[in-house]
XYZ file of C-alpha atoms in Angstrom:
723
model
C -18.497 13.437 -37.385
C -15.804 11.616 -39.372
C -12.426 13.257 -39.651
C -10.988 13.337 -43.188
C -7.424 13.830 -44.317
C -7.252 15.179 -47.858
C -4.393 14.206 -50.136
C -3.524 16.122 -53.342
C -3.373 14.481 -56.722
C 0.436 14.273 -56.745
C 2.614 13.561 -53.781
C 2.822 16.981 -52.090
C 6.064 18.622 -51.161
C 6.671 19.610 -47.562
C 5.401 23.094 -46.901
C 7.621 25.534 -45.024
C 4.835 26.350 -42.601
C 2.742 23.548 -41.102
C -0.332 24.140 -38.959
C 0.153 22.042 -35.814
C -3.234 22.866 -34.275
C -6.407 22.694 -36.297
C -7.957 25.588 -34.387
C -5.106 28.037 -35.130
C -5.490 30.506 -37.961
C -3.472 30.136 -41.155
C 0.039 31.594 -41.127
C 1.242 34.330 -43.475
C 2.408 33.339 -46.933
C 5.978 32.506 -47.932
C 8.615 34.870 -49.380
C 6.885 34.966 -52.820
C 3.560 36.043 -51.369
C 2.388 39.593 -50.732
C 3.925 41.383 -47.740
C 1.844 41.565 -44.588
C -0.338 44.631 -44.130
C 1.312 47.110 -41.784
C -0.561 48.208 -38.724
C -1.143 51.901 -38.023
C 1.085 53.221 -35.298
C -0.798 54.148 -32.202
C 0.027 57.115 -30.041
C 1.942 56.146 -26.917
C -0.189 55.919 -23.828
C 0.962 56.739 -20.379
C 1.303 53.864 -17.986
C 0.397 54.646 -14.422
C 2.904 53.398 -11.905
C 1.172 51.509 -9.101
C 1.110 53.087 -5.701
C 3.350 51.411 -3.143
C 1.495 48.502 -1.554
C -1.141 48.419 -4.313
C -1.553 45.090 -6.098
C -1.145 45.207 -9.884
C -4.284 44.022 -11.634
C -5.765 43.920 -15.107
C -3.869 44.699 -18.292
C -0.999 46.383 -16.445
C -0.047 43.251 -14.547
C -0.555 41.127 -17.654
C 1.707 43.386 -19.737
C 4.442 43.314 -17.124
C 4.274 39.514 -16.845
C 4.209 39.077 -20.602
C 7.254 41.308 -20.894
C 9.144 39.119 -18.444
C 8.215 35.928 -20.284
C 8.989 37.240 -23.782
C 12.602 38.336 -23.293
C 13.488 35.545 -25.709
C 11.950 37.558 -28.552
C 14.465 40.356 -28.151
C 17.494 38.115 -28.703
C 19.531 38.381 -31.890
C 18.472 35.714 -34.361
C 21.868 34.013 -34.310
C 21.744 33.572 -30.535
C 18.093 32.533 -30.704
C 18.860 29.792 -33.234
C 21.812 28.614 -31.142
C 19.486 28.432 -28.138
C 16.766 26.592 -30.029
C 19.322 24.079 -31.285
C 19.824 22.919 -27.692
C 16.154 22.037 -27.181
C 14.417 18.748 -27.760
C 11.262 18.128 -29.809
C 8.979 18.413 -26.776
C 10.426 21.803 -25.856
C 10.278 23.093 -29.426
C 6.602 22.129 -29.730
C 5.747 23.770 -26.430
C 7.691 26.914 -27.363
C 5.938 27.149 -30.724
C 2.611 27.430 -28.907
C 3.611 30.283 -26.604
C 3.356 33.169 -29.098
C 2.731 33.789 -32.765
C 6.180 35.262 -33.287
C 7.954 32.190 -31.940
C 5.560 29.981 -33.842
C 6.366 31.752 -37.110
C 10.073 31.565 -36.369
C 9.974 27.832 -35.638
C 7.850 27.114 -38.695
C 10.169 28.885 -41.101
C 12.420 26.842 -43.437
C 15.505 28.174 -41.626
C 14.627 26.077 -38.545
C 14.296 22.828 -40.474
C 17.790 21.793 -39.413
C 16.945 22.512 -35.765
C 13.897 20.200 -35.905
C 15.885 17.536 -37.719
C 18.787 17.533 -35.263
C 16.372 17.497 -32.312
C 14.677 14.411 -33.774
C 17.970 12.648 -34.401
C 19.010 13.148 -30.778
C 15.939 11.155 -29.727
C 16.727 8.343 -32.147
C 13.364 8.684 -33.898
C 13.123 7.484 -37.521
C 12.885 9.789 -40.528
C 9.512 11.322 -41.362
C 7.272 9.219 -43.615
C 7.024 10.128 -47.314
C 5.376 13.479 -48.114
C 5.614 14.756 -44.520
C 8.043 17.266 -43.045
C 9.913 17.402 -39.744
C 7.514 19.713 -37.911
C 4.465 17.591 -38.688
C 6.387 14.449 -37.752
C 7.574 15.941 -34.448
C 4.024 16.964 -33.576
C 2.768 13.429 -34.237
C 5.558 11.769 -32.238
C 6.053 14.153 -29.340
C 2.911 16.306 -29.318
C -0.189 16.022 -27.202
C -1.493 12.515 -26.533
C -5.055 13.544 -27.302
C -7.020 11.655 -29.917
C -6.815 13.397 -33.305
C -10.427 12.446 -34.044
C -12.464 13.054 -30.856
C -9.979 15.031 -28.762
C -10.175 12.745 -25.726
C -7.206 12.806 -23.378
C -5.605 9.502 -22.542
C -2.937 6.991 -23.381
C -3.571 7.219 -27.120
C -0.741 5.656 -29.101
C 0.146 6.462 -32.687
C -1.039 4.084 -35.375
C 2.043 4.111 -37.600
C 0.188 2.759 -40.621
C -2.611 5.326 -40.465
C -0.217 8.088 -39.330
C -2.739 9.104 -36.683
C -2.886 9.260 -32.919
C -6.341 7.823 -32.314
C -8.183 6.264 -29.374
C -9.668 2.768 -29.323
C -13.260 4.030 -29.292
C -12.730 6.021 -32.461
C -11.117 3.022 -34.109
C -14.151 0.908 -33.354
C -16.441 3.548 -34.864
C -14.427 4.580 -37.934
C -12.489 1.554 -39.166
C -13.813 -0.404 -42.133
C -12.894 -3.891 -43.272
C -13.229 -4.841 -46.959
C -16.470 -6.651 -46.122
C -17.937 -3.600 -44.402
C -16.729 -1.453 -47.299
C -18.802 -3.477 -49.748
C -21.797 -3.327 -47.387
C -21.680 0.453 -46.893
C -20.600 1.370 -50.438
C -22.066 -1.283 -52.718
C -21.811 0.958 -55.788
C -18.106 1.719 -55.292
C -15.189 -0.148 -56.796
C -13.154 -2.043 -54.165
C -9.998 -1.172 -56.140
C -10.084 2.195 -54.357
C -8.865 0.408 -51.212
C -5.434 -0.123 -52.808
C -4.961 3.663 -52.782
C -5.857 4.190 -49.104
C -3.718 3.837 -46.003
C -4.697 0.862 -43.869
C -3.766 -0.651 -40.529
C -3.547 -4.220 -39.288
C -4.545 -3.261 -35.733
C -8.304 -2.983 -35.253
C -10.322 -1.507 -32.423
C -10.868 -4.792 -30.595
C -8.536 -7.063 -28.651
C -9.907 -10.115 -30.459
C -11.195 -10.924 -33.902
C -9.486 -11.481 -37.263
C -5.715 -12.135 -37.451
C -3.210 -9.306 -37.694
C -3.109 -9.727 -41.470
C -6.586 -8.192 -41.744
C -6.780 -4.668 -43.156
C -8.726 -1.812 -41.596
C -9.345 1.450 -43.460
C -10.146 4.801 -41.869
C -13.591 5.865 -42.974
C -12.547 9.495 -43.423
C -9.696 8.485 -45.736
C -12.116 6.368 -47.769
C -14.521 9.255 -48.258
C -11.636 11.610 -49.042
C -10.384 9.212 -51.705
C -13.894 9.040 -53.175
C -13.856 12.807 -53.681
C -10.464 12.722 -55.390
C -11.469 9.751 -57.532
C -14.712 11.428 -58.533
C -12.728 14.482 -59.644
C -10.506 12.400 -61.938
C -13.497 10.404 -63.192
C -15.278 13.640 -64.093
C -12.247 14.792 -66.084
C -12.068 11.478 -67.899
C -15.805 11.485 -68.640
C -15.629 15.009 -70.037
C -12.795 13.824 -72.365
C -10.340 16.284 -70.886
C -6.929 16.070 -72.498
C -4.531 13.791 -70.589
C -7.085 13.073 -67.842
C -6.758 9.303 -68.050
C -2.954 9.446 -67.893
C -3.117 11.780 -64.925
C -5.444 9.354 -63.122
C -3.165 6.395 -63.826
C -0.144 8.357 -62.583
C -2.117 9.382 -59.470
C -3.123 5.772 -58.759
C 0.439 4.544 -59.221
C 1.885 7.225 -56.939
C -0.792 6.561 -54.289
C -0.048 2.828 -54.354
C 3.666 3.523 -53.961
C 2.865 5.971 -51.147
C 0.801 3.375 -49.269
C 3.563 0.783 -49.680
C 6.222 3.244 -48.477
C 4.168 4.187 -45.412
C 3.723 0.512 -44.468
C 7.464 -0.129 -44.753
C 8.140 2.974 -42.709
C 5.577 1.851 -40.086
C 7.610 -1.260 -39.240
C 10.647 0.926 -38.470
C 8.535 3.212 -36.307
C 7.036 0.285 -34.389
C 10.503 -1.100 -33.667
C 11.698 2.319 -32.492
C 8.614 2.789 -30.328
C 9.082 -0.588 -28.595
C 12.727 0.242 -27.933
C 11.713 3.637 -26.496
C 9.131 2.067 -24.226
C 11.671 -0.474 -22.986
C 14.188 2.313 -22.411
C 11.598 4.227 -20.424
C 10.943 1.147 -18.321
C 14.636 0.694 -17.645
C 15.057 4.355 -16.753
C 12.005 4.150 -14.534
C 13.385 1.067 -12.794
C 16.680 2.855 -12.236
C 14.888 5.885 -10.788
C 12.797 3.623 -8.555
C 15.910 1.844 -7.299
C 17.634 5.183 -6.684
C 14.584 6.538 -4.902
C 14.362 3.427 -2.734
C 17.995 3.812 -1.728
C 17.408 7.437 -0.746
C 14.299 6.527 1.247
C 16.109 3.646 2.922
C 19.018 5.881 3.898
C 16.684 8.454 5.471
C 14.541 5.888 7.289
C 17.491 3.969 8.709
C 20.186 6.602 9.084
C 18.219 9.735 9.915
C 15.093 8.348 11.605
C 16.633 5.194 13.085
C 14.122 2.572 11.935
C 15.012 -1.103 12.051
C 16.627 -2.379 8.859
C 14.338 -5.447 8.761
C 11.213 -3.294 8.816
C 12.542 -0.907 6.181
C 13.574 -3.711 3.815
C 10.201 -5.412 4.146
C 8.375 -2.146 3.525
C 10.408 -1.445 0.391
C 9.692 -4.958 -0.920
C 5.962 -4.642 -0.366
C 4.214 -4.741 -3.752
C 1.196 -2.917 -2.304
C 3.300 0.243 -1.970
C 4.041 2.147 -5.174
C 7.362 3.910 -5.629
C 7.174 6.700 -8.188
C 9.760 6.663 -10.954
C 10.572 10.330 -10.456
C 13.336 12.308 -8.863
C 12.718 13.191 -5.229
C 12.730 16.930 -4.613
C 13.196 18.723 -1.316
C 9.549 19.781 -1.368
C 8.356 16.168 -1.621
C 10.612 14.700 1.062
C 8.437 15.507 4.131
C 5.277 14.014 2.633
C 7.116 11.011 1.224
C 8.849 10.204 4.498
C 5.603 10.561 6.446
C 3.906 8.037 4.176
C 6.798 5.601 4.363
C 7.013 5.886 8.132
C 3.434 4.625 8.348
C 4.312 1.652 6.164
C 7.446 0.883 8.179
C 5.438 1.094 11.403
C 2.981 -1.475 10.049
C 5.825 -3.784 9.039
C 7.327 -3.417 12.508
C 4.016 -4.475 14.026
C 3.871 -7.488 11.723
C 7.411 -8.488 12.672
C 6.753 -8.184 16.397
C 3.487 -10.111 16.021
C 5.339 -12.942 14.336
C 8.471 -13.013 16.490
C 6.868 -12.383 19.893
C 3.406 -13.959 19.722
C 3.103 -14.920 23.433
C 4.201 -11.454 24.599
C 1.827 -9.606 22.262
C -1.035 -11.952 23.185
C -0.404 -11.222 26.863
C -0.389 -7.457 26.270
C -3.591 -7.655 24.248
C -5.217 -9.640 27.047
C -4.146 -7.005 29.574
C -5.590 -4.285 27.327
C -8.971 -5.991 26.923
C -9.169 -6.813 30.626
C -8.429 -3.197 31.522
C -11.106 -2.018 29.086
C -13.643 -4.487 30.509
C -12.893 -3.373 34.062
C -13.315 0.306 33.169
C -16.364 0.044 30.901
C -18.093 -3.300 30.376
C -17.910 -4.880 33.860
C -19.346 -1.802 35.526
C -22.740 -3.192 34.412
C -24.271 -6.236 36.095
C -24.831 -9.440 34.094
C -28.575 -8.811 34.090
C -27.866 -5.625 32.080
C -25.741 -7.319 29.432
C -28.706 -7.551 27.082
C -29.700 -3.888 27.444
C -29.235 -1.508 24.545
C -26.809 0.714 26.468
C -24.431 -2.159 27.213
C -24.786 -3.725 23.769
C -23.837 -0.384 22.214
C -20.430 -0.390 23.917
C -17.511 -1.246 21.600
C -16.420 -4.858 21.844
C -13.319 -5.734 23.855
C -11.164 -6.286 20.779
C -12.123 -2.846 19.434
C -9.911 -1.178 22.035
C -6.858 -2.812 20.444
C -7.181 -0.514 17.424
C -6.976 2.706 19.457
C -3.668 4.518 18.913
C -2.836 4.944 22.601
C -3.482 1.272 23.365
C -1.780 0.077 20.182
C 1.349 2.031 21.060
C 1.559 0.279 24.426
C 0.967 -3.161 22.942
C 3.801 -2.784 20.445
C 6.208 -0.981 22.705
C 9.776 -2.244 22.709
C 9.734 -5.927 23.653
C 12.432 -5.323 26.264
C 10.074 -2.975 28.140
C 7.682 -4.346 30.736
C 4.033 -3.416 30.186
C 1.542 -4.027 33.015
C -2.214 -3.602 33.399
C -1.851 -0.225 35.135
C -0.236 1.169 31.966
C -3.396 0.449 29.994
C -5.635 1.766 32.765
C -3.652 5.000 32.675
C -4.190 5.586 28.924
C -7.827 4.481 28.756
C -9.211 7.828 30.032
C -7.730 9.489 26.959
C -9.869 7.142 24.849
C -13.101 7.928 26.701
C -14.387 10.373 24.103
C -13.822 7.875 21.289
C -15.549 5.092 23.223
C -18.532 7.285 24.086
C -18.850 8.545 20.511
C -18.824 5.002 19.171
C -21.320 3.851 21.805
C -23.688 6.752 21.110
C -23.546 6.117 17.370
C -24.282 2.424 17.881
C -27.144 3.235 20.251
C -28.762 5.460 17.623
C -28.661 2.596 15.147
C -29.992 0.254 17.824
C -32.967 2.484 18.587
C -33.783 2.659 14.901
C -33.806 -1.122 14.729
C -35.988 -1.347 17.854
C -38.470 1.019 16.244
C -38.588 -1.218 13.181
C -39.050 -4.317 15.345
C -41.970 -2.738 17.244
C -43.510 -1.693 13.939
C -43.312 -5.311 12.738
C -45.144 -6.459 15.869
C -47.850 -3.840 15.309
C -48.218 -4.784 11.645
C -48.733 -8.505 12.316
C -51.269 -7.662 15.072
C -50.815 -10.990 16.862
C -49.620 -9.252 20.004
C -51.900 -6.309 20.672
C -49.781 -3.252 21.556
C -50.679 0.407 21.734
C -49.515 3.156 19.424
C -47.228 4.541 22.141
C -45.543 1.191 22.812
C -41.869 1.407 23.775
C -38.954 -1.020 23.956
C -40.508 -2.835 26.955
C -42.776 -4.628 24.445
C -39.736 -6.620 23.328
C -39.563 -8.253 26.780
C -42.989 -9.910 26.352
C -42.926 -13.640 25.702
C -45.052 -13.281 22.578
C -42.511 -10.882 21.003
C -40.494 -13.746 19.561
C -37.644 -13.138 17.131
C -35.518 -15.333 14.923
C -31.827 -14.953 14.183
C -31.618 -13.449 10.718
C -29.473 -15.447 8.284
C -28.937 -15.409 4.526
C -31.743 -17.975 4.231
C -34.207 -15.939 6.298
C -34.933 -16.324 9.995
C -33.886 -19.321 12.106
C -35.161 -20.007 15.622
C -32.862 -21.016 18.470
C -33.775 -21.755 22.050
C -31.256 -19.244 23.428
C -32.234 -16.450 20.988
C -35.996 -16.024 21.083
C -35.908 -12.562 22.644
C -34.878 -9.535 20.547
C -32.000 -8.473 22.785
C -30.670 -12.038 22.871
C -30.391 -11.997 19.074
C -28.532 -8.684 19.202
C -26.219 -10.006 21.946
C -25.353 -13.047 19.864
C -24.470 -11.014 16.752
C -22.637 -8.200 18.513
C -20.701 -10.049 21.206
C -20.220 -13.470 19.625
C -20.020 -12.815 15.889
C -18.512 -9.339 16.496
C -20.647 -7.797 13.754
C -20.567 -3.968 13.699
C -23.559 -1.948 14.780
C -24.301 -0.677 11.270
C -25.202 -4.255 10.257
C -28.117 -4.127 12.695
C -30.647 -5.192 10.081
C -29.077 -8.669 10.103
C -29.585 -9.146 13.811
C -33.188 -10.312 14.136
C -36.441 -10.917 12.352
C -39.839 -10.920 14.039
C -41.426 -14.401 13.708
C -45.213 -14.172 13.844
C -45.621 -17.971 13.616
C -43.539 -18.411 16.746
C -45.629 -15.718 18.412
C -48.769 -17.796 17.691
C -47.091 -20.833 19.263
C -46.237 -18.865 22.415
C -49.839 -17.651 22.642
C -51.171 -21.221 22.582
C -48.591 -22.216 25.161
C -49.610 -19.379 27.498
C -53.264 -20.418 27.151
C -52.397 -23.929 28.318
C -50.403 -22.559 31.255
C -53.266 -20.147 32.035
C -50.990 -17.092 31.885
C -51.999 -13.661 30.496
C -50.740 -13.205 26.945
C -50.531 -9.416 27.147
C -48.237 -9.180 30.186
C -46.254 -12.420 30.537
C -42.563 -11.827 29.934
C -39.643 -14.025 28.981
C -38.252 -13.745 32.508
C -41.482 -15.001 34.077
C -41.658 -18.027 31.821
C -37.970 -18.794 32.341
C -38.522 -18.582 36.103
C -41.524 -20.935 35.966
C -39.669 -23.330 33.613
C -42.658 -25.502 32.614
C -42.543 -28.852 30.773
C -45.029 -29.704 28.043
C -46.146 -32.469 25.685
C -46.775 -31.647 22.015
C -50.283 -32.625 20.871
C -48.947 -33.673 17.460
C -46.239 -36.027 18.829
C -47.954 -39.274 20.003
C -46.657 -41.949 22.303
C -44.074 -44.281 20.852
C -42.063 -47.236 22.004
C -38.451 -46.549 22.907
C -36.404 -49.610 23.904
C -39.636 -51.543 24.551
C -41.205 -48.868 26.786
C -43.890 -46.377 25.927
C -42.505 -42.827 25.974
C -43.448 -39.314 24.943
C -41.103 -36.326 24.305
C -41.304 -33.494 26.840
C -40.226 -29.941 25.988
C -39.136 -26.878 27.884
C -41.193 -23.895 26.822
C -38.469 -22.404 24.623
C -37.653 -25.719 22.951
C -41.390 -26.283 22.455
C -41.609 -23.083 20.389
C -38.631 -24.118 18.252
C -39.984 -27.687 17.898
C -43.383 -26.620 16.566
C -41.870 -24.036 14.213
C -39.499 -26.570 12.684
C -41.729 -29.673 12.652
C -45.361 -28.634 12.347
C -45.619 -25.071 10.968
C -44.903 -26.204 7.413
C -47.938 -28.571 7.620
C -50.179 -25.735 8.852
C -50.931 -27.582 12.111
C -52.371 -25.523 14.932
C -50.170 -25.660 18.037
C -51.477 -27.798 20.896
C -49.875 -28.549 24.250
C -50.413 -30.576 27.399
C -48.847 -29.749 30.752
C -46.909 -32.458 32.540
C -47.841 -33.500 36.024
C -45.552 -32.540 38.890
C -44.160 -36.079 39.017
C -43.532 -36.119 35.245
C -41.994 -32.627 35.393
C -39.586 -33.736 38.123
C -38.559 -36.803 36.123
C -38.104 -34.673 33.004
C -35.834 -32.198 34.775
C -33.833 -35.013 36.361
C -33.294 -36.831 33.076
C -32.410 -33.804 30.936
C -29.262 -34.234 28.919
C -26.034 -32.281 29.026
C -26.169 -30.682 25.562
C -26.663 -27.199 26.976
C -25.226 -27.724 30.454
C -21.782 -28.802 29.242
C -21.368 -25.943 26.749
C -19.357 -22.855 27.693
C -22.329 -20.537 27.488
C -23.081 -19.874 31.182
C -22.300 -16.935 33.438
C -22.721 -15.857 37.031
C -25.692 -13.531 37.480
C -24.068 -11.554 40.314
C -20.659 -10.514 38.896
C -18.726 -10.163 35.658
C -16.329 -13.022 36.336
C -17.404 -14.933 33.247
C -17.703 -12.052 30.762
C -15.916 -13.269 27.619
C -14.842 -16.230 29.755
C -18.005 -18.288 29.554
C -18.028 -21.630 31.398
C -20.189 -24.775 31.697
C -23.102 -24.605 34.106
C -21.503 -26.780 36.800
C -18.425 -24.511 36.974
C -20.595 -21.422 37.266
C -22.710 -22.994 40.018
C -19.541 -23.856 41.932
C -18.405 -20.231 41.568
C -21.771 -18.958 42.882
C -21.554 -21.230 45.935
C -17.968 -20.239 46.712
C -17.950 -16.530 45.842
C -21.505 -15.491 46.680
C -22.360 -18.043 49.428
C -25.514 -19.287 47.718
C -26.132 -22.917 48.585
C -28.607 -23.752 45.796
C -28.017 -21.614 42.711
C -31.102 -21.149 40.567
C -31.179 -20.744 36.790
C -32.083 -17.219 35.610
C -31.583 -15.916 39.151
C -28.054 -16.948 40.081
C -26.877 -18.636 36.884
C -27.485 -17.185 33.405
C -27.481 -19.011 30.085
C -26.110 -16.440 27.652
C -26.677 -16.801 23.893
C -23.014 -17.439 23.146
C -23.240 -20.902 21.584
C -26.495 -21.830 19.881
C -27.326 -25.407 20.927
C -30.077 -27.586 19.506
C -31.433 -29.148 22.724
C -33.103 -32.506 22.177
C -36.376 -33.301 23.999
C -36.438 -35.768 26.906
C -38.385 -39.002 26.467
C -40.681 -39.519 29.485
C -42.131 -42.987 30.145
C -45.925 -43.010 30.099
C -48.722 -45.558 30.239
C -49.229 -47.356 26.988
C -52.587 -47.842 25.301
C -54.875 -50.789 26.488
C -54.117 -54.184 24.821
C -56.646 -56.333 22.927
C -57.087 -60.130 23.519
C -54.636 -61.119 20.804
C -51.921 -58.803 22.187
C -52.545 -60.140 25.716
C -52.302 -63.736 24.502
C -49.011 -62.977 22.793
C -47.379 -61.738 26.008
C -44.776 -64.194 27.477
C -46.097 -63.989 31.057
C -47.717 -67.415 31.612
C -46.412 -69.949 34.225
C -47.161 -73.676 34.586
C -48.700 -74.530 38.017
C -48.227 -78.301 37.513
C -44.473 -77.707 37.405
C -43.893 -75.650 40.601
C -40.110 -75.567 40.218
C -40.198 -74.448 36.561
C -39.524 -70.717 36.119
C -39.959 -70.761 32.362
C -42.439 -68.230 30.970
C -44.807 -69.072 28.141
C -47.264 -67.301 25.963
C -50.858 -68.433 26.402
C -50.637 -70.795 23.429
C -47.251 -72.032 24.590
C -48.371 -72.984 28.119
C -51.396 -74.902 26.746
C -49.099 -76.834 24.391
C -46.781 -77.559 27.331
C -49.617 -78.909 29.526
C -51.132 -81.088 26.807
C -47.813 -82.432 25.583
C -45.833 -83.009 28.766
C -48.588 -83.527 31.324
C -51.130 -85.190 28.988
C -53.959 -82.965 30.138
C -57.057 -82.861 27.977
C -58.884 -80.112 29.866
C -56.738 -77.105 30.720
C -58.105 -74.491 33.162
C -56.549 -71.062 33.916
C -55.464 -70.545 37.549
C -55.733 -74.341 38.039
C -53.136 -75.604 35.629
C -51.492 -72.292 34.580
C -51.516 -68.642 35.661
C -50.383 -65.214 34.475
C -47.449 -63.553 36.208
C -48.504 -59.897 36.407
């Protein structure tokens, strides 16, 4: 509903009593009006005194409280006026809303000087034409609620419209001359010269500041007044036309005067805002000095940390006076900030020392929690649910030791002594992560059941994920991607949790069941004559077979016929990346024992040289992964095993994902035709016994006929093949 502001025909005089709130009833009339009706006197009622210890409730307590608050009403008028003269506009407005008696007193003409002097002390400009001091004070210093919709916010006064209005209401109720003609096509646009306008619209962009915007309520109000004058003129009322012309002239002068007055108000408002900023900056500086004095002098914090904390733009300093009640909370908050700045300073100034302490903390945590499990258990759900080593650095007890005074010696036993106090936190975090892990395992098993490539029962448990056909891909933003070291579900989880340090609640990113890879493993198991329903990853890794891909034919490499051989894991990845997109059915051929031996002997060092290996008998290489040769040397020296075996003594952990290239194995080439045989340079001349030159078949015949003048040339008589 549009708010209207009616204006009388002539410029109205300021009324002695102005209604500041639209929802308050009209005040009594002035001195020329009838006297107020007297109320009948009521018989006095007895007031019961409360019994000792009884709490006052109801009207009795309200009357006693009201009596204490209204002592101001019993003052002599002279003293009351002297008291009111000391108040500012904000206080006068608030006081006028406390009771009807005070409201009537402050609205009377006798208090006009009080309102005027209060305004002058603030430096505010004079009221605009046709408005009195009380109305002006309410507009300047009253509630910041929108005068149209009542919303509470940072609603500034539009000095040209003489309204405090929000941006939303401006967008809904402002009219431009173009919109005026669209909405009121039958109205004369000359009416706009009699209406207050503003140059500030409801949008941050649009026409220049010279554009005029008219409040819709004022437009409709002016229509009503114009219609009244037009009716008088039409009815040939005496002097009606002159009255309308005088009204139009006075309204035009009123609009012009308000616009001139608006520029003064805008200048004053900008100066007030700047003054508030300066006062706020002074209060902030004063508050910072007080905080600095307490933090350094009373609490003994380092001056460097305090200065850095006070300069931090992330921390807000209120532009208010600090009271005794706020000091404890304020200091507690600032102590946290100073502690963080101290940690930053120590991190920067003593990097080697802090790095050493952090290493001692993680090693102590690993010894107490993570290394109590054998390497074969590092892919179990219980171990994977443990917090990572770097997570212990955030615990308060450990953090306090790490950032203890740099002159103090901190050893590993100090961390081992405080770790028991963190046991409950570690166990809570582990249990929470395990719950998430079990949920993800349930989803993974459900995926296997849905695809129905690996037949599992309804009561299948997590052991299904150990089967070779339960192949998973590392889940990425592009979908699933297969890696040789991460085909098993728990290997994918290990890679994300221990290498990428992703939190447990991101478990849905860990793995994605790959049914196409499962089909490849099934075909591979058929070739190896292994049962598809029971063969596990461990059994295949132990057997370590080598295979040829049926879709990769022989090819010449450096003049020799070769064929790529694959380990079983790399075979799965190879088919998924090369042949699945062409919808080729997987096919494999087992290598002979001699070819398998050559393949293992000629395998490259892509995976062997990477720091992704660990001893299978101890936790020596946990978070200290090493190349395979170093780990094998450790197994021989520490565990007295002469010939370490992969998957038994040496483990390849999914720490670094390596794309292992296949090994090219030399094989017999296809049989040659007569033309290919004739083109081979393996022919020797028998007539020239000392000549070691080799010819093709055509070349040796040319040699015999040209040099030796032979007409009839016979194989094995004049020339032979050197096999």
